[in-house]
Short mmCIF file of C-alpha atoms in Angstrom, two decimals:
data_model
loop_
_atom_site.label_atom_id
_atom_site.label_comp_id
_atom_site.label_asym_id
_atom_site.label_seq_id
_atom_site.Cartn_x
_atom_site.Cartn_y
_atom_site.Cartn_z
CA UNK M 1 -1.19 10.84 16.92
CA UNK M 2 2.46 10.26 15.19
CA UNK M 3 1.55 8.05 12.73
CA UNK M 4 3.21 5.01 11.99
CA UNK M 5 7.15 5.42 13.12
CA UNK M 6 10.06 4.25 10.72
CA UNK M 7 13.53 3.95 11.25
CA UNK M 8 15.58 4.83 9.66
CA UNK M 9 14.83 6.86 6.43
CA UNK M 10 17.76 5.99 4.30
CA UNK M 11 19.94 2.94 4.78
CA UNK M 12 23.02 2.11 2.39
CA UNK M 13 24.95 -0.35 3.60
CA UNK M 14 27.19 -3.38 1.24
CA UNK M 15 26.06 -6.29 0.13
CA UNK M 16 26.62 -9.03 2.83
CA UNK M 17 25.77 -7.06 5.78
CA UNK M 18 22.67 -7.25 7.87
CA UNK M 19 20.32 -4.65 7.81
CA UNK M 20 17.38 -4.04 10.01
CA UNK M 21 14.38 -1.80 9.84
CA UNK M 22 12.31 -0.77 12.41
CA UNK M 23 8.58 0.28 12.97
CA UNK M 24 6.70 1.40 15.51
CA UNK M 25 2.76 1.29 14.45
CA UNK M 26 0.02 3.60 15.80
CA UNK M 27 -1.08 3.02 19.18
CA UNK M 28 -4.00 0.94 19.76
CA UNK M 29 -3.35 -0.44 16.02
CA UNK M 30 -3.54 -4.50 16.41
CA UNK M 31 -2.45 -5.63 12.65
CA UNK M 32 1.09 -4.76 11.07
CA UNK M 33 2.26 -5.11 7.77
CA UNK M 34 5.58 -4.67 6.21
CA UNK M 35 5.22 -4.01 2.11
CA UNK M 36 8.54 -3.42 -0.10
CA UNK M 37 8.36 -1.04 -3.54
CA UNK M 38 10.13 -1.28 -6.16
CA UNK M 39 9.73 -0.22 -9.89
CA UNK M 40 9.61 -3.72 -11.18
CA UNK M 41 7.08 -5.09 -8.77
CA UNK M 42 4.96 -2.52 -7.39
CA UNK M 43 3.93 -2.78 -3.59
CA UNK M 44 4.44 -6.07 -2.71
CA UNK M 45 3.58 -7.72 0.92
CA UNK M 46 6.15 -9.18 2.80
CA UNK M 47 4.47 -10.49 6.42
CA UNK M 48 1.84 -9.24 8.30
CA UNK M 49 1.05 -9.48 12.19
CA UNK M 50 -2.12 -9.76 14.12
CA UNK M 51 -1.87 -9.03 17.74
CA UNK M 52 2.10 -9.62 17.14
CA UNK M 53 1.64 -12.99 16.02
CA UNK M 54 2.79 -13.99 12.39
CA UNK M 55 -0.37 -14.32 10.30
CA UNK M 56 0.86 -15.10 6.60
CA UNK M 57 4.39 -14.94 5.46
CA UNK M 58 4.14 -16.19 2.39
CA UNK M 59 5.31 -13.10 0.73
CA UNK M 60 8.76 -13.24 2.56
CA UNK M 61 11.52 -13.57 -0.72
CA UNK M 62 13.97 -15.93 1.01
CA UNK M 63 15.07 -17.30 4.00
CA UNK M 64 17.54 -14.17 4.07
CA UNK M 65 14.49 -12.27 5.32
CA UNK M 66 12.97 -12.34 8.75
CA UNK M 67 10.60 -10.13 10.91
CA UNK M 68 9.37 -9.53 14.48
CA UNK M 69 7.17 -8.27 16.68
CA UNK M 70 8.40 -8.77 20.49
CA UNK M 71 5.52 -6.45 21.62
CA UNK M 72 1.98 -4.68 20.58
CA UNK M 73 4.61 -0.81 19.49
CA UNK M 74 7.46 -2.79 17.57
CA UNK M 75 8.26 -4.89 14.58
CA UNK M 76 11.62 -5.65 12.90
CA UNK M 77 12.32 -6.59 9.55
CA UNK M 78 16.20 -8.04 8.87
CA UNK M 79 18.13 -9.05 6.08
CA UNK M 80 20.58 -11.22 6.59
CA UNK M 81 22.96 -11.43 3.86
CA UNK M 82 21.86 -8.36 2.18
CA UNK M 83 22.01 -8.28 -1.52
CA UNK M 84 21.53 -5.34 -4.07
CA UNK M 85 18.79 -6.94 -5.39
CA UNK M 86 17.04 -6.05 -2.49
CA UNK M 87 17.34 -2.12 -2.68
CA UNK M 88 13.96 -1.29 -2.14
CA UNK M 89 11.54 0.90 -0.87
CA UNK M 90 10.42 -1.24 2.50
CA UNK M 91 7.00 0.65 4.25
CA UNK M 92 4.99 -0.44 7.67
CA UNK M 93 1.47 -0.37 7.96
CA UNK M 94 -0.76 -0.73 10.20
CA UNK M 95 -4.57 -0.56 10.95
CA UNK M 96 -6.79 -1.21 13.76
CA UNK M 97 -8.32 -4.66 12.86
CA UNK M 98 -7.44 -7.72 10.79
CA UNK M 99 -10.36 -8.67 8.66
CA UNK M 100 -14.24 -8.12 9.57
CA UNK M 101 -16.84 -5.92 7.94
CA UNK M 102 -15.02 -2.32 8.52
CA UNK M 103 -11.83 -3.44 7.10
CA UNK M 104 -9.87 -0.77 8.91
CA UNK M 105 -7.55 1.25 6.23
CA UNK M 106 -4.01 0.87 6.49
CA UNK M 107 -1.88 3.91 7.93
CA UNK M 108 1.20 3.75 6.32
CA UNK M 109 4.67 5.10 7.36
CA UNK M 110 6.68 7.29 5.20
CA UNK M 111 9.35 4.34 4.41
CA UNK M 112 12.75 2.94 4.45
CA UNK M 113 15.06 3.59 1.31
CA UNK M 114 17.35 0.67 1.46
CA UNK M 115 20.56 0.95 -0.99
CA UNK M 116 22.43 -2.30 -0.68
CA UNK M 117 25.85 -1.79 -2.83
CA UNK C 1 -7.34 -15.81 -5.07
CA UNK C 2 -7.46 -11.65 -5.81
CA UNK C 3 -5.92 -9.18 -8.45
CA UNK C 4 -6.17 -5.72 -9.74
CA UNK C 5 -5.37 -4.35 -12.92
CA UNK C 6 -4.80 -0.78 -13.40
CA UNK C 7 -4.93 -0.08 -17.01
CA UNK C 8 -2.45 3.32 -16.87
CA UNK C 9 0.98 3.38 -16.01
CA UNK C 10 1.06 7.11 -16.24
CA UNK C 11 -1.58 9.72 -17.11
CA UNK C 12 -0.85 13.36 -17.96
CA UNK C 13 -3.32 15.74 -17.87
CA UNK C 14 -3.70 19.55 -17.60
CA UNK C 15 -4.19 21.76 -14.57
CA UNK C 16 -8.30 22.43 -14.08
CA UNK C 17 -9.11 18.93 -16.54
CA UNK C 18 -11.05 16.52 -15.79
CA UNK C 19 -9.21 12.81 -15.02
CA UNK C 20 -9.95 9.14 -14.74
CA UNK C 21 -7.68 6.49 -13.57
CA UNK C 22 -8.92 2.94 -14.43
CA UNK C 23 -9.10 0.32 -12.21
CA UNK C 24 -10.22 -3.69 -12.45
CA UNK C 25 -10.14 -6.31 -10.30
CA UNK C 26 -10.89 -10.00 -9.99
CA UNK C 27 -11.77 -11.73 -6.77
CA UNK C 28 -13.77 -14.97 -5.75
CA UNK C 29 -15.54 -13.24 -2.82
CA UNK C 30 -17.62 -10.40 -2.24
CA UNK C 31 -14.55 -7.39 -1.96
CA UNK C 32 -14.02 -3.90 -0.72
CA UNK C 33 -12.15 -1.69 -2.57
CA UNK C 34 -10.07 1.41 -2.20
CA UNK C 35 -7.65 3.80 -3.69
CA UNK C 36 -4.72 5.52 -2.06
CA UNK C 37 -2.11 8.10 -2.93
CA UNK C 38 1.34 8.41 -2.73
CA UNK C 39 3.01 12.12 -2.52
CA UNK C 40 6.78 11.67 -3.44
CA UNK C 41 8.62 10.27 -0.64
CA UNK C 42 6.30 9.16 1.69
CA UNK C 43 4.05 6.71 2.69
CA UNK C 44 0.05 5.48 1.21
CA UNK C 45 -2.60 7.51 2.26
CA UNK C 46 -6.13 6.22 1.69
CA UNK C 47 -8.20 8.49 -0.51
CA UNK C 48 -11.22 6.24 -0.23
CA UNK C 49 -12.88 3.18 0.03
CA UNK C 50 -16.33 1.37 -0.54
CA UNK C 51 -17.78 -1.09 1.89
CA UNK C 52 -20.88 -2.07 0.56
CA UNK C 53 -23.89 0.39 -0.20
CA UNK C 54 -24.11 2.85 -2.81
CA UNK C 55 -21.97 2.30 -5.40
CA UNK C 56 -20.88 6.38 -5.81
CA UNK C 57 -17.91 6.75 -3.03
CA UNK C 58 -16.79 10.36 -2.37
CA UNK C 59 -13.33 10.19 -1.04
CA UNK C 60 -10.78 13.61 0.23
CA UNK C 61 -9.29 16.02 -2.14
CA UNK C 62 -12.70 15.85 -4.31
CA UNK C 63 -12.18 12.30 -5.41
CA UNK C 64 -14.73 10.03 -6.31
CA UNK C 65 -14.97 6.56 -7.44
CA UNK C 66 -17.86 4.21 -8.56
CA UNK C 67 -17.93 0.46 -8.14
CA UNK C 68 -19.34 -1.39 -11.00
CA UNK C 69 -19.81 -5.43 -9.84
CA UNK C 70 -21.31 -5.84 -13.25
CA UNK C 71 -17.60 -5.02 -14.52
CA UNK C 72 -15.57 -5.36 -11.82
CA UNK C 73 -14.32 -1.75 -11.90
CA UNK C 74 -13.92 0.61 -9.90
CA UNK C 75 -12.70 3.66 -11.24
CA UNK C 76 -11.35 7.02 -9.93
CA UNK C 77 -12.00 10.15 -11.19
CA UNK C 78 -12.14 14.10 -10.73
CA UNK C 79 -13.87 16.62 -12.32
CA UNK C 80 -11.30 19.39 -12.07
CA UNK C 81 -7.51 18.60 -10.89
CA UNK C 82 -4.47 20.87 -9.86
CA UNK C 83 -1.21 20.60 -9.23
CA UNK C 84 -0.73 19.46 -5.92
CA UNK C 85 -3.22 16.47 -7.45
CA UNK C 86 0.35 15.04 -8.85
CA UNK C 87 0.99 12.03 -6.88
CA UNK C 88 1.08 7.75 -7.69
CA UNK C 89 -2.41 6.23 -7.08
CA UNK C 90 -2.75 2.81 -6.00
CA UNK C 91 -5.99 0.73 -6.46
CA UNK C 92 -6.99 -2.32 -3.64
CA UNK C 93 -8.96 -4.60 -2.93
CA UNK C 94 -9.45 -6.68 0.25
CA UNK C 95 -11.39 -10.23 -0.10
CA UNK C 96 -13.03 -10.89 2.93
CA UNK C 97 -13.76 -14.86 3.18
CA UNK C 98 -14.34 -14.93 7.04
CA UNK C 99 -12.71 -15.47 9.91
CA UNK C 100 -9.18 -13.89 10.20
CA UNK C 101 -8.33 -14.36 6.58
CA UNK C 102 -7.58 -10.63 5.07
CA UNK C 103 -5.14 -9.79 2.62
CA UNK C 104 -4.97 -6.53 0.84
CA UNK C 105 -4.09 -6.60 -2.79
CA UNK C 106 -2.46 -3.52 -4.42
CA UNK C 107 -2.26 -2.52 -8.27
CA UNK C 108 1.09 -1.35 -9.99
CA UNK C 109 -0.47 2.24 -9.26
CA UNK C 110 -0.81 5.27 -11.65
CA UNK C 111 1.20 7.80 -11.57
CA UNK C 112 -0.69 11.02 -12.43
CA UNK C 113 1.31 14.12 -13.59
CA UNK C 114 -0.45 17.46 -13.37
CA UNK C 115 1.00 20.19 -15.61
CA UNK C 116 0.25 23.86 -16.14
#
């Protein structure tokens, strides 16, 4: 087992340009999550994904951010404008079920450092 | 609506010492709880988690942690730590209200500094 997949590690890119991240969750894994770190805020949730539908947004900063998930092994998280405010630590997660007794743990991938300049 | 408090930004501690990182949370529905680590540069790993059952959770790397519903803590501790124990620790908790609703709900984490 791989583990949740990130690409890429490091991103630095200049404020206006779009950036996308990439994850590919653990096979057989049917929830997703994308979180972002930072010093300020902690680990915050951005969107998560049950059975690669959308199930709660809400933490999504602006309109400037979006995600996917065309298919069961891949999710996409874009910013479009990026701004330096949103250098960031952005992680993928996923676990094998959304909700119920068990409350599957979430297997985290090793992260995204984005540097927006 | 769910939150979690954890009372230590940073805790430093000697090599072979014992250690407790504090944790409290408030939720309107029965939760389960859990604490993970992060090693520098990489990704959560969960150290433990309790369910429901006895309230004494033994988690990897000798960890424990005991939830208290009385005071909504649930802290993490271990008797004897080393260096490779230096890591951020992250307290959660997960409100279950039925159906699909699930949202996990991390603390600020702890960042716990082993030294020689």
């Amino acid at each position: 087992d791989a583990g949740v997949i990130q690409s890429p590690r490091h991103e630095v890119t200049e404020m206006g340009q779009e950036v996308t991240l990439r994850c590919k969750p653990i096979s057989g894994h049917n929830s997703l999550f994308w979180y972002r770190q930072t010093m300020m805020r902690g680990l915050e949730l951005l969107i998560y994904f049950n059975n690669n539908v959308p199930i709660d947004d809400s933490g999504m900063p602006e309109d400037r951010f979006s995600a996917k998930m065309p298919n069961a092994s891949f999710s996409t998280l874009k910013i479009q404008p990026s701004e330096p405010r949103d250098s960031a630590v952005y992680f993928c997660a996923s676990s094998l079920a959304l909700g119920g007794r068990d409350n599957s743990p979430l297997h985290f991938g090793n992260g995204t450092r984005l540097t927006v300049t | 609506a769910q939150s979690v408090t954890q009372l230590d930004s940073q805790v430093p501690v000697f090599e072979e010492a014992p250690v407790e990182l504090r944790c409290n949370y408030s939720s309107s529905v029965s939760v389960y709880l859990f604490w993970y680590v992060q090693y520098p540069n990489q990704g959560l790993q969960l150290l433990l988690k309790y369910l429901s059952g006895s309230t004494l959770v033994k988690g990897i790397n000798g960890f424990e942690a005991e939830f208290n519903k009385s005071q909504t803590s649930f802290h993490l501790r271990k008797p004897s730590v080393h260096i490779s124990d230096t890591a951020e620790y992250f307290c959660a908790v997960s409100g279950y209200s039925g159906g699909s609703n699930y949202k996990l709900t991390f603390g600020k984490g702890t960042l716990l500094t082993v030294n020689p």
